[in-house]
Amino acid sequence: MRRSIACITATALAASALTAAAGTASADLAQGSVVSANPVNNTPHVLDGTVRAVAVVGGLVVVGGNFEEVREAGSGKPTLKRHNLFAYDMSTGKVSTAFVPKVNGTVHALQAGTSGWVYLAGTFTTVNGTKTGTVASLNTTTNKLHTGFKPNVNYRVTTMVRRGARIYIGGTFTQAGGKARTAVARVDALTGAADAGFNFSVTTPRSGALKVYKLAVDPADTRLVINGTFTKVNGQSRPQIAVINTGKGTAALSTWATTEYADACNLGAFDTYMRGMDFSPDGKYFVVVTTGGPYGTSTLCDSAARWESSATGSGRKPTWVNWTGGDTLLSTSITGAAVYVGGHQRWLDNPQGHDSAGPGAVSRPGIGALNPATGKALSWNPTRTLGHGVETLVADPKGLLVGSDTDQLGHEYHGRVGMFPLG
């Protein structure tokens, strides 16, 4: 019999909506053990499109992406219309009938606010018929838009992290919070106004449009890592990845620099081969995953790599690398017990593979877990349907949430969203 999930007791949040109380994102939560390979059986089924973002808001799981139809788990359940965003009760799997927003474009990123609010970012321009730009905030209880939050971002946002009173966003925009901000910005979590102490020149794309694809912020909000098509930040060479010291007051570009992501990695197919990133719960290191092609160990294409947060200066090298042997990794989440990676990979521990299983390769279709100290694949192997793969991984006190564009998870139908419980 499949496991059901215990009810989660939400931590008390700030009393007023979107207040600037310090907050901890779910991805920063340490877990003492690796999650079960047996997913719960009550998550709703997204029937079309792709799940691109997940956030836990109190007892609700908020799910975003590009889709139109959702159905609760179990036989005989009706199909529900949901426009790129919905929420379900974590304990029961029941889809919320109070939170029924209409979002006119893809939701690429979600972050929990306080008091039941959630931030969303993507390619949409209206929410519930109101013009918002590509970043907005909604109340998950009332379905109401927070009209006082006005970041007015003018183009696509692909990545977002909230740290207390500050929200970091990345994408292909040129305006945010009433100021000129190109590809990366920090805005006030209550008003959406641009932070005057955060303004960077991100330039010189290696290919295609200038964009920040992903960003990650350490739990203490002292370091920000950005990746994307850029090769320079503030005029300094930073091929596809840069570290910014955030801290208190004015943010500054770190001296941390590496040329490990300067290789072409199938330049004709990818404007950037950088994909997901995450910091460890203690902030001591971060992991970067990539796409790019089967080039062996001469590049960091199609790999997961650990980088130490305290390092400074040029010529930085990764602590360890795990190569897939030619398959894309899209997402990662670090819990302390494991570095989870997702994508459409067939193998891990495969440095000699070239779209094949090389010596030492282990089968980990679509999702796997790495030893944080060595980078080697752990035995955890739930498997999933191969396809575009796992778009997002989010750690929670009760387990690991998964969003993707394919339906099978652990040999069963889970409809593009799933959860692996702890214990």
Short mmCIF file of C-alpha atoms in Angstrom, two decimals:
data_model
loop_
_atom_site.label_atom_id
_atom_site.label_comp_id
_atom_site.label_asym_id
_atom_site.label_seq_id
_atom_site.Cartn_x
_atom_site.Cartn_y
_atom_site.Cartn_z
CA MET A 1 0.00 0.00 0.00
CA ARG A 2 1.29 3.45 -0.91
CA ARG A 3 2.06 5.83 1.88
CA SER A 4 -0.07 8.85 2.68
CA ILE A 5 1.48 12.04 3.98
CA ALA A 6 1.05 13.36 7.48
CA CYS A 7 -0.44 16.77 8.01
CA ILE A 8 2.14 19.53 8.13
CA THR A 9 2.01 22.04 10.95
CA ALA A 10 2.77 25.41 9.46
CA THR A 11 5.22 27.68 11.22
CA ALA A 12 3.56 30.88 12.39
CA LEU A 13 4.28 33.64 9.90
CA ALA A 14 4.19 37.41 10.24
CA ALA A 15 0.78 38.83 11.10
CA SER A 16 0.50 41.36 8.31
CA ALA A 17 0.56 40.44 4.65
CA LEU A 18 3.93 40.55 2.92
CA THR A 19 5.71 41.99 5.95
CA ALA A 20 9.46 42.03 5.88
CA ALA A 21 10.05 39.45 8.60
CA ALA A 22 13.08 37.30 8.04
CA GLY A 23 12.08 34.08 6.33
CA THR A 24 13.60 30.75 5.42
CA ALA A 25 12.87 29.30 2.02
CA SER A 26 12.02 25.62 1.95
CA ALA A 27 15.11 24.84 -0.08
CA ASP A 28 17.25 26.00 2.87
CA LEU A 29 15.87 23.42 5.30
CA ALA A 30 18.25 20.70 6.41
CA GLN A 31 17.07 17.09 6.47
CA GLY A 32 18.70 14.44 8.61
CA SER A 33 18.26 11.61 6.14
CA VAL A 34 17.60 10.83 2.49
CA VAL A 35 13.91 10.85 1.58
CA SER A 36 12.02 7.66 0.75
CA ALA A 37 12.12 6.42 -2.84
CA ASN A 38 8.40 5.67 -2.46
CA PRO A 39 6.37 8.79 -3.37
CA VAL A 40 3.06 9.59 -1.68
CA ASN A 41 -0.06 8.71 -3.59
CA ASN A 42 -2.28 11.74 -2.99
CA THR A 43 -0.68 14.48 -5.09
CA PRO A 44 -2.98 15.94 -7.79
CA HIS A 45 -2.38 15.18 -11.45
CA VAL A 46 -1.53 17.99 -13.85
CA LEU A 47 -2.96 16.70 -17.10
CA ASP A 48 -1.14 18.85 -19.66
CA GLY A 49 1.89 21.09 -20.02
CA THR A 50 4.74 21.35 -17.53
CA VAL A 51 5.12 22.02 -13.81
CA ARG A 52 7.94 24.54 -13.56
CA ALA A 53 7.75 25.82 -9.98
CA VAL A 54 6.57 24.68 -6.54
CA ALA A 55 6.36 26.54 -3.21
CA VAL A 56 4.99 25.57 0.20
CA VAL A 57 2.77 28.25 1.75
CA GLY A 58 1.57 27.18 5.16
CA GLY A 59 -0.26 23.88 4.64
CA LEU A 60 -0.67 24.43 0.90
CA VAL A 61 1.57 23.39 -1.96
CA VAL A 62 1.39 26.03 -4.70
CA VAL A 63 2.18 24.72 -8.19
CA GLY A 64 3.02 26.87 -11.23
CA GLY A 65 3.92 26.31 -14.85
CA ASN A 66 2.10 26.17 -18.17
CA PHE A 67 -1.02 24.02 -17.93
CA GLU A 68 -4.82 24.23 -18.03
CA GLU A 69 -6.16 21.05 -16.44
CA VAL A 70 -5.73 19.42 -13.02
CA ARG A 71 -7.37 16.42 -11.39
CA GLU A 72 -7.15 15.13 -7.82
CA ALA A 73 -5.68 11.67 -7.26
CA GLY A 74 -8.10 8.75 -7.16
CA SER A 75 -10.69 7.29 -9.49
CA GLY A 76 -13.71 9.22 -10.71
CA LYS A 77 -12.35 12.68 -9.90
CA PRO A 78 -13.49 15.52 -12.18
CA THR A 79 -11.11 17.53 -14.33
CA LEU A 80 -10.57 21.03 -12.93
CA LYS A 81 -9.62 24.08 -14.97
CA ARG A 82 -6.59 25.87 -13.56
CA HIS A 83 -4.71 28.50 -15.53
CA ASN A 84 -0.97 27.99 -14.95
CA LEU A 85 -1.29 28.12 -11.16
CA PHE A 86 -3.12 26.17 -8.43
CA ALA A 87 -2.71 24.98 -4.85
CA TYR A 88 -3.46 21.79 -2.99
CA ASP A 89 -3.58 20.73 0.65
CA MET A 90 -0.35 18.95 1.52
CA SER A 91 -2.00 16.58 3.97
CA THR A 92 -4.95 15.48 1.81
CA GLY A 93 -4.04 16.31 -1.79
CA LYS A 94 -7.31 18.20 -2.21
CA VAL A 95 -7.10 21.00 -4.77
CA SER A 96 -8.03 24.40 -3.32
CA THR A 97 -11.34 25.85 -4.48
CA ALA A 98 -10.58 29.21 -2.83
CA PHE A 99 -7.35 29.80 -4.75
CA VAL A 100 -8.37 29.84 -8.41
CA PRO A 101 -6.23 32.50 -10.10
CA LYS A 102 -6.20 33.23 -13.80
CA VAL A 103 -2.65 33.81 -14.96
CA ASN A 104 -2.28 34.60 -18.66
CA GLY A 105 1.19 33.14 -19.14
CA THR A 106 3.75 30.68 -17.82
CA VAL A 107 4.73 30.75 -14.15
CA HIS A 108 8.47 30.06 -13.98
CA ALA A 109 9.14 30.78 -10.30
CA LEU A 110 7.30 30.81 -6.96
CA GLN A 111 8.32 31.97 -3.50
CA ALA A 112 6.38 31.87 -0.25
CA GLY A 113 5.53 35.20 1.36
CA THR A 114 4.02 35.63 4.81
CA SER A 115 0.45 35.20 6.04
CA GLY A 116 -0.66 33.06 3.11
CA TRP A 117 0.79 35.19 0.32
CA VAL A 118 2.79 33.77 -2.56
CA TYR A 119 5.03 35.53 -5.09
CA LEU A 120 4.94 34.41 -8.72
CA ALA A 121 7.15 35.29 -11.67
CA GLY A 122 7.25 34.27 -15.31
CA THR A 123 6.05 35.43 -18.73
CA PHE A 124 2.51 36.44 -17.76
CA THR A 125 1.35 40.07 -17.86
CA THR A 126 -2.03 39.88 -16.12
CA VAL A 127 -3.36 38.06 -13.04
CA ASN A 128 -7.12 37.80 -12.49
CA GLY A 129 -7.55 40.29 -15.33
CA THR A 130 -5.35 42.96 -13.74
CA LYS A 131 -2.17 44.12 -15.45
CA THR A 132 0.81 43.10 -13.30
CA GLY A 133 3.92 42.74 -15.39
CA THR A 134 5.86 39.52 -14.93
CA VAL A 135 6.08 39.49 -11.11
CA ALA A 136 3.07 39.57 -8.78
CA SER A 137 1.78 38.42 -5.40
CA LEU A 138 -1.46 36.61 -4.55
CA ASN A 139 -3.20 35.59 -1.36
CA THR A 140 -3.77 31.83 -1.33
CA THR A 141 -6.79 32.14 0.96
CA THR A 142 -8.70 34.96 -0.73
CA ASN A 143 -7.34 34.68 -4.30
CA LYS A 144 -6.79 38.44 -4.20
CA LEU A 145 -3.92 40.22 -5.91
CA HIS A 146 -1.71 42.40 -3.73
CA THR A 147 -2.20 45.68 -5.58
CA GLY A 148 0.34 47.59 -3.45
CA PHE A 149 3.17 45.34 -4.65
CA LYS A 150 4.26 46.94 -7.91
CA PRO A 151 7.60 45.74 -9.25
CA ASN A 152 6.38 46.44 -12.82
CA VAL A 153 8.94 44.14 -14.42
CA ASN A 154 8.74 44.59 -18.18
CA TYR A 155 9.76 41.19 -19.53
CA ARG A 156 10.39 37.53 -18.75
CA VAL A 157 11.48 36.47 -15.26
CA THR A 158 12.83 32.92 -15.04
CA THR A 159 14.12 32.79 -11.46
CA MET A 160 13.27 34.33 -8.08
CA VAL A 161 14.35 33.99 -4.43
CA ARG A 162 12.89 35.79 -1.42
CA ARG A 163 15.05 36.60 1.59
CA GLY A 164 12.98 38.42 4.22
CA ALA A 165 12.28 41.92 2.95
CA ARG A 166 14.20 41.40 -0.27
CA ILE A 167 13.27 39.57 -3.46
CA TYR A 168 15.91 38.70 -6.06
CA ILE A 169 14.79 38.17 -9.65
CA GLY A 170 16.57 37.19 -12.84
CA GLY A 171 15.51 36.99 -16.48
CA THR A 172 15.57 39.03 -19.68
CA PHE A 173 13.96 42.24 -18.41
CA THR A 174 15.33 45.79 -18.61
CA GLN A 175 13.03 47.49 -16.06
CA ALA A 176 12.18 46.49 -12.49
CA GLY A 177 10.81 48.35 -9.51
CA GLY A 178 10.65 51.67 -11.34
CA LYS A 179 14.34 51.64 -12.32
CA ALA A 180 16.49 50.48 -15.21
CA ARG A 181 17.65 47.01 -14.23
CA THR A 182 18.97 44.53 -16.79
CA ALA A 183 18.62 40.77 -16.24
CA VAL A 184 18.98 40.85 -12.43
CA ALA A 185 17.39 42.99 -9.73
CA ARG A 186 16.52 43.14 -6.06
CA VAL A 187 13.14 44.60 -5.10
CA ASP A 188 11.30 45.34 -1.88
CA ALA A 189 9.04 42.46 -0.82
CA LEU A 190 6.24 44.81 0.25
CA THR A 191 6.24 47.55 -2.40
CA GLY A 192 8.20 46.06 -5.31
CA ALA A 193 10.49 49.10 -5.46
CA ALA A 194 14.00 48.54 -6.82
CA ASP A 195 16.78 48.45 -4.24
CA ALA A 196 19.15 51.37 -4.81
CA GLY A 197 21.96 49.35 -3.25
CA PHE A 198 21.72 46.62 -5.88
CA ASN A 199 22.54 47.58 -9.46
CA PHE A 200 24.79 45.52 -11.72
CA SER A 201 25.88 45.71 -15.34
CA VAL A 202 25.33 42.24 -16.77
CA THR A 203 26.52 42.22 -20.39
CA THR A 204 28.02 40.48 -23.42
CA PRO A 205 25.96 37.33 -24.01
CA ARG A 206 27.84 34.34 -25.40
CA SER A 207 24.86 33.68 -27.67
CA GLY A 208 21.32 34.94 -28.15
CA ALA A 209 19.60 37.32 -25.76
CA LEU A 210 21.15 38.61 -22.57
CA LYS A 211 19.59 36.81 -19.62
CA VAL A 212 20.07 35.54 -16.13
CA TYR A 213 18.71 32.01 -16.21
CA LYS A 214 18.96 30.98 -12.54
CA LEU A 215 19.99 32.54 -9.27
CA ALA A 216 20.60 31.17 -5.80
CA VAL A 217 20.97 33.01 -2.49
CA ASP A 218 22.55 31.56 0.63
CA PRO A 219 20.28 31.27 3.70
CA ALA A 220 21.97 34.18 5.48
CA ASP A 221 21.52 36.46 2.45
CA THR A 222 25.23 37.22 2.20
CA ARG A 223 25.95 35.69 -1.22
CA LEU A 224 24.07 35.52 -4.49
CA VAL A 225 25.08 33.33 -7.44
CA ILE A 226 23.71 34.10 -10.90
CA ASN A 227 24.09 32.18 -14.14
CA GLY A 228 23.01 32.78 -17.72
CA THR A 229 24.16 33.92 -21.14
CA PHE A 230 26.32 36.80 -19.89
CA THR A 231 30.12 36.76 -19.99
CA LYS A 232 30.76 40.02 -18.11
CA VAL A 233 29.46 41.60 -14.91
CA ASN A 234 30.43 45.19 -14.12
CA GLY A 235 32.97 44.94 -16.92
CA GLN A 236 34.76 41.96 -15.34
CA SER A 237 35.02 38.57 -17.05
CA ARG A 238 32.42 36.20 -15.59
CA PRO A 239 31.60 33.56 -18.24
CA GLN A 240 28.06 32.36 -17.49
CA ILE A 241 28.37 32.53 -13.69
CA ALA A 242 29.12 35.18 -11.07
CA VAL A 243 29.02 35.58 -7.29
CA ILE A 244 27.70 38.78 -5.72
CA ASN A 245 28.22 39.75 -2.09
CA THR A 246 24.83 40.94 -0.87
CA GLY A 247 25.06 41.45 2.90
CA LYS A 248 23.92 44.73 4.40
CA GLY A 249 23.93 47.93 2.40
CA THR A 250 25.27 48.08 -1.14
CA ALA A 251 25.86 44.76 -2.91
CA ALA A 252 29.20 44.24 -4.65
CA LEU A 253 30.64 41.84 -7.21
CA SER A 254 32.79 39.18 -5.56
CA THR A 255 36.31 38.46 -6.80
CA TRP A 256 35.19 34.82 -7.16
CA ALA A 257 35.60 33.82 -10.80
CA THR A 258 35.99 30.66 -12.83
CA THR A 259 36.62 29.82 -16.48
CA GLU A 260 35.22 26.31 -16.05
CA TYR A 261 31.96 27.37 -17.74
CA ALA A 262 33.64 29.24 -20.61
CA ASP A 263 33.63 26.22 -22.94
CA ALA A 264 31.30 26.18 -25.93
CA CYS A 265 29.27 23.08 -24.94
CA ASN A 266 27.19 22.84 -28.12
CA LEU A 267 26.89 26.59 -28.62
CA GLY A 268 24.67 26.14 -31.64
CA ALA A 269 21.97 24.46 -29.55
CA PHE A 270 22.17 26.34 -26.24
CA ASP A 271 22.51 30.07 -25.66
CA THR A 272 23.52 29.03 -22.14
CA TYR A 273 24.04 25.52 -20.84
CA MET A 274 23.72 26.65 -17.21
CA ARG A 275 20.67 25.24 -15.41
CA GLY A 276 19.70 24.81 -11.73
CA MET A 277 21.63 25.97 -8.65
CA ASP A 278 21.19 25.70 -4.89
CA PHE A 279 23.07 26.50 -1.68
CA SER A 280 23.53 24.00 1.11
CA PRO A 281 21.40 24.67 4.23
CA ASP A 282 24.50 25.89 6.10
CA GLY A 283 25.52 28.12 3.18
CA LYS A 284 29.00 26.60 2.96
CA TYR A 285 28.74 25.47 -0.66
CA PHE A 286 26.53 25.59 -3.72
CA VAL A 287 25.91 23.14 -6.55
CA VAL A 288 25.44 23.98 -10.24
CA VAL A 289 23.88 21.62 -12.79
CA THR A 290 24.12 21.94 -16.57
CA THR A 291 23.14 20.69 -19.98
CA GLY A 292 25.42 20.93 -23.04
CA GLY A 293 26.45 17.63 -24.57
CA PRO A 294 28.66 14.52 -24.13
CA TYR A 295 32.15 16.02 -24.04
CA GLY A 296 33.63 13.83 -21.31
CA THR A 297 35.61 15.37 -18.46
CA SER A 298 37.17 18.16 -20.53
CA THR A 299 34.20 20.46 -19.78
CA LEU A 300 31.41 20.82 -17.22
CA CYS A 301 28.71 20.10 -19.80
CA ASP A 302 25.95 17.77 -18.52
CA SER A 303 27.25 17.73 -14.97
CA ALA A 304 26.66 18.59 -11.34
CA ALA A 305 29.50 20.45 -9.63
CA ARG A 306 30.10 21.58 -6.05
CA TRP A 307 31.66 24.99 -5.34
CA GLU A 308 32.80 26.31 -1.95
CA SER A 309 31.10 29.54 -0.86
CA SER A 310 34.04 31.00 1.06
CA ALA A 311 36.43 30.89 -1.89
CA THR A 312 37.51 34.13 -3.53
CA GLY A 313 39.72 35.14 -6.43
CA SER A 314 40.02 33.92 -10.00
CA GLY A 315 40.66 30.44 -11.34
CA ARG A 316 38.19 28.70 -9.04
CA LYS A 317 37.81 24.92 -9.47
CA PRO A 318 34.94 22.68 -8.33
CA THR A 319 35.35 20.46 -5.28
CA TRP A 320 33.80 17.56 -7.16
CA VAL A 321 31.98 16.91 -10.43
CA ASN A 322 29.47 14.21 -11.37
CA TRP A 323 28.99 13.76 -15.12
CA THR A 324 25.91 12.17 -16.69
CA GLY A 325 27.66 11.17 -19.89
CA GLY A 326 25.64 13.39 -22.20
CA ASP A 327 22.23 14.00 -20.60
CA THR A 328 20.77 17.22 -19.25
CA LEU A 329 20.43 18.06 -15.56
CA LEU A 330 17.81 20.77 -14.99
CA SER A 331 17.38 21.14 -11.24
CA THR A 332 18.99 20.57 -7.87
CA SER A 333 18.06 20.82 -4.19
CA ILE A 334 20.49 20.41 -1.29
CA THR A 335 19.28 19.17 2.09
CA GLY A 336 22.54 18.39 3.88
CA ALA A 337 21.86 14.66 3.72
CA ALA A 338 21.88 14.68 -0.07
CA VAL A 339 22.27 16.74 -3.21
CA TYR A 340 19.21 15.86 -5.27
CA VAL A 341 19.45 16.31 -9.04
CA GLY A 342 16.75 16.08 -11.68
CA GLY A 343 16.57 16.25 -15.46
CA HIS A 344 16.28 13.75 -18.25
CA GLN A 345 19.50 11.93 -17.46
CA ARG A 346 19.87 8.18 -17.81
CA TRP A 347 22.99 7.78 -15.68
CA LEU A 348 25.14 9.37 -13.00
CA ASP A 349 28.81 8.63 -12.16
CA ASN A 350 29.38 8.52 -15.92
CA PRO A 351 32.43 10.64 -16.83
CA GLN A 352 33.45 8.40 -19.73
CA GLY A 353 29.97 8.06 -21.21
CA HIS A 354 29.11 9.58 -24.58
CA ASP A 355 25.35 9.05 -24.78
CA SER A 356 26.20 5.64 -23.36
CA ALA A 357 26.96 4.01 -20.03
CA GLY A 358 30.70 4.25 -19.46
CA PRO A 359 32.77 2.45 -16.81
CA GLY A 360 31.23 2.87 -13.34
CA ALA A 361 27.99 4.46 -14.58
CA VAL A 362 24.87 3.87 -12.47
CA SER A 363 21.31 4.02 -13.77
CA ARG A 364 19.41 7.00 -12.34
CA PRO A 365 16.67 7.84 -14.86
CA GLY A 366 15.37 11.36 -14.41
CA ILE A 367 16.19 11.84 -10.74
CA GLY A 368 18.96 10.91 -8.33
CA ALA A 369 20.84 11.87 -5.19
CA LEU A 370 24.53 12.62 -4.67
CA ASN A 371 26.77 12.37 -1.62
CA PRO A 372 27.43 16.01 -0.60
CA ALA A 373 31.05 15.25 0.38
CA THR A 374 32.16 13.13 -2.57
CA GLY A 375 29.64 13.85 -5.33
CA LYS A 376 29.11 10.14 -5.94
CA ALA A 377 25.59 8.83 -6.56
CA LEU A 378 23.76 7.53 -3.51
CA SER A 379 21.70 4.35 -3.73
CA TRP A 380 18.41 6.34 -3.81
CA ASN A 381 16.81 5.52 -7.19
CA PRO A 382 13.04 6.05 -7.50
CA THR A 383 13.23 6.29 -11.35
CA ARG A 384 10.81 8.21 -13.58
CA THR A 385 9.61 8.45 -17.17
CA LEU A 386 12.27 9.87 -19.44
CA GLY A 387 11.33 13.08 -21.22
CA HIS A 388 12.27 16.71 -20.77
CA GLY A 389 12.52 15.78 -17.12
CA VAL A 390 12.39 17.17 -13.60
CA GLU A 391 12.09 20.96 -13.81
CA THR A 392 12.07 21.73 -10.08
CA LEU A 393 13.04 20.11 -6.78
CA VAL A 394 11.98 21.71 -3.49
CA ALA A 395 12.90 20.42 -0.04
CA ASP A 396 10.30 20.65 2.71
CA PRO A 397 10.31 19.56 6.38
CA LYS A 398 8.23 16.56 5.33
CA GLY A 399 10.07 15.53 2.18
CA LEU A 400 11.07 16.47 -1.36
CA LEU A 401 8.60 17.98 -3.85
CA VAL A 402 9.07 17.34 -7.57
CA GLY A 403 7.68 19.12 -10.63
CA SER A 404 8.16 17.99 -14.22
CA ASP A 405 6.59 17.50 -17.63
CA THR A 406 6.30 13.72 -17.50
CA ASP A 407 3.84 11.60 -15.59
CA GLN A 408 5.57 8.56 -14.19
CA LEU A 409 7.31 8.72 -10.81
CA GLY A 410 8.48 5.63 -9.01
CA HIS A 411 6.83 3.33 -11.58
CA GLU A 412 3.42 4.96 -11.03
CA TYR A 413 1.36 7.75 -12.50
CA HIS A 414 1.86 10.98 -10.54
CA GLY A 415 0.81 13.59 -13.05
CA ARG A 416 3.80 15.96 -13.21
CA VAL A 417 3.89 16.70 -9.48
CA GLY A 418 4.99 14.39 -6.69
CA MET A 419 6.44 14.19 -3.21
CA PHE A 420 8.95 11.82 -1.61
CA PRO A 421 8.37 11.74 2.17
CA LEU A 422 10.94 11.64 4.94
CA GLY A 423 10.89 8.68 7.31
#
